Amino acid sequence: MAIVQFPKGFVWGAATAAFQVEGAYREDGRGLSIWDTFCRTPGKVWEGDNGDVACDMYHRYKDDVKLMKDLGITSYRFSVAWPRIIPDGSGEINPKGIEFYRNLVDELLAHGIEPMLTLYHWDLPQALQDRGGWANRETIDHFLKYAETVFKALDGKVKLWATFNEPWCISFLSNYIGAHAPGLRDLQTAIDVAHNVLVAHGKTVRLFRELGIKGEIGIAPNTEWMEPFSDREEDVEAAWRRRGWLNEWFLRPVMTGQYPEKLVQWFEKLGGKPKIEPGDMELIGSKIDFLGINYYTGGIGRYNPEEGDIFGFQEVPMGWEKTDIGWNIYPQGLYNVLTYIKREFGDIPIYITENGACYNDEPGADGRVRDQRRIEYLKKHVLQVARAIESGVNVKGYYTWSLMDNFEWAYGYSMRFGILYVDYETQQRIKKDSFRWYRKLARNNYIEV
Ligand SMILES: N=NNCCOCCOc1ccc(-c2cn(C[C@@H]3NC[C@@H](O)[C@H]3O)nn2)cc1
């Protein structure tokens, strides 16, 4: 049995997000978010599921931190709910909201677990959406006030900060495709949201530096890796445009201060254009300390203007194994993403801030959750991380998505990504086989192959 060793000090973590696990949706002054509204809009979320209770982590976090300690992780990635801190998005600060996150962070630190805090993981205060949301440039300044409040409340305790989770999902999935809140379907709105989120990111990085907040700051874009079905130019170009849309549109401005020009031209042909104000691109390109990379899947596709995506890219079914949510299992895609980032943007430190698999295994008669498919998925992807490190990519850590089963957005509670099983009736947590597998990896810092 050979082993693959990870670098000394490599961070093994697990990730969640506020709306997906906390519940307590109206407790201690929390305001409504766009996801509370979206869940209550008929037909948007599986069986009308919502985040009212979720995993009740708002009340159970102490026991959950004990489980994290048992898991042996050295870092836990979570997000702060803006509607808990400033309930209407731009007005009074809610001290009880700050108190909750201070208590969570103190509990983590008391157990030797480093927090990685995401400032924005999709739960925009509804009051701001009522005024245009992220498509309204004024939201940028409201976000800065929120970010400054959190920075000052947790400075010195939190050392790893991420501004935004998956800006592609915040913008295109939510305002062009319409699958996520607020469920709009307009290309220019999506481009405006993407741009304003990027400007908010850049201004937040500048604020972090100006305030002298301790630690490191980055952003956590989602990525995927699509390859062309053939070497025909139209297929090659369509695959590039898809990678450009999912990866480049955010990575390039954040890392270089420039949008990918070819894609700007394509968007213009489609009737959309970023509204760039003087100084925006320099702000967006403000130097960050790390990139958080979320990766789940990839595939093969070809040019099909009739049935493809906005750029005429259509996935070709390759018969690859898929997870229970229907995503291809493509571990090499993670290696391709990581080496692409190094090739294009240099030695930026990288944390894999999300990687995991949806498998809906239930407890057996003996109460054990046998999720061997998740173990196989995690093993294959962790090995690709090791391969990328071996080839010189500066990967500092890996957070599996997710610590526990939770509210999977439009899929509600029908899709399970956790290494902890959650019985939503009783809120009991059950360690899956993958929990024990991941515990061994986190403690050993090597994987047996
Ligand atoms: N018109 N074209 N349509 C086709 C174009 O779709 C392109 C792909 O769509 C996507 C892309 C990405 C996702 C996604 C979901 N998660 C899981 C969450 N991550 C954050 C955490 O909260 C997890 O729950 N991560 N990424 C969904 C849909």
Short mmCIF file of C-alpha atoms and ligand atoms in Angstrom, two decimals, residues 17 20 121-122 165-166 168-169 173 176-177 180 222 224 242 245-246 294 296 308-310 327 354 401 406-409 417, ligand 1:
data_model
loop_
_atom_site.label_atom_id
_atom_site.label_comp_id
_atom_site.label_asym_id
_atom_site.label_seq_id
_atom_site.Cartn_x
_atom_site.Cartn_y
_atom_site.Cartn_z
CA ALA A 17 -23.08 28.30 4.65
CA GLN A 20 -28.11 26.18 4.43
CA HIS A 121 -22.97 33.30 0.55
CA TRP A 122 -26.11 34.34 -1.34
CA ASN A 165 -18.94 32.66 -2.61
CA GLU A 166 -19.42 31.70 -6.25
CA TRP A 168 -21.10 33.12 -11.09
CA CYS A 169 -24.02 31.66 -9.14
CA LEU A 173 -27.37 31.35 -12.20
CA TYR A 176 -29.93 35.01 -16.18
CA ILE A 177 -30.72 31.31 -15.84
CA HIS A 180 -31.53 30.65 -7.79
CA ASN A 222 -17.02 28.22 -8.55
CA GLU A 224 -15.82 23.68 -13.79
CA ARG A 242 -17.94 27.94 -21.58
CA TRP A 245 -18.08 32.10 -18.74
CA LEU A 246 -17.75 29.89 -15.68
CA ASN A 294 -14.94 25.47 -5.60
CA TYR A 296 -17.54 19.72 -8.46
CA GLY A 308 -26.42 24.80 -26.30
CA ASP A 309 -25.98 27.37 -23.57
CA ILE A 310 -25.73 31.12 -24.09
CA TRP A 327 -23.20 15.94 -12.13
CA GLU A 354 -15.56 23.42 -1.80
CA TRP A 401 -18.55 20.35 0.92
CA ASN A 406 -28.13 20.72 4.45
CA PHE A 407 -30.46 22.89 2.37
CA GLU A 408 -29.18 22.47 -1.20
CA TRP A 409 -30.84 25.58 -2.62
CA PHE A 417 -23.66 16.48 0.33
N1 LIG B 1 -28.21 28.17 -19.66
N2 LIG B 1 -27.28 27.41 -19.27
N3 LIG B 1 -27.48 26.50 -18.28
C1 LIG B 1 -26.41 25.57 -18.03
C2 LIG B 1 -25.29 26.32 -17.37
O1 LIG B 1 -25.18 25.84 -16.10
C3 LIG B 1 -23.83 25.86 -15.68
C4 LIG B 1 -23.67 25.26 -14.38
O2 LIG B 1 -24.74 25.63 -13.45
C5 LIG B 1 -24.38 25.49 -12.13
C6 LIG B 1 -23.09 25.74 -11.74
C7 LIG B 1 -22.74 25.57 -10.43
C8 LIG B 1 -23.69 25.12 -9.51
C9 LIG B 1 -23.26 24.88 -8.14
C10 LIG B 1 -23.98 24.39 -7.09
N4 LIG B 1 -23.07 24.26 -6.11
C11 LIG B 1 -23.25 23.67 -4.76
C12 LIG B 1 -23.20 24.85 -3.82
N5 LIG B 1 -21.94 25.59 -3.87
C13 LIG B 1 -22.04 26.48 -2.77
C14 LIG B 1 -22.74 25.70 -1.69
O3 LIG B 1 -23.78 26.48 -1.22
C15 LIG B 1 -23.29 24.45 -2.38
O4 LIG B 1 -24.61 24.19 -1.97
N6 LIG B 1 -21.92 24.70 -6.51
N7 LIG B 1 -22.00 25.06 -7.76
C16 LIG B 1 -25.00 24.89 -9.92
C17 LIG B 1 -25.35 25.08 -11.23
#
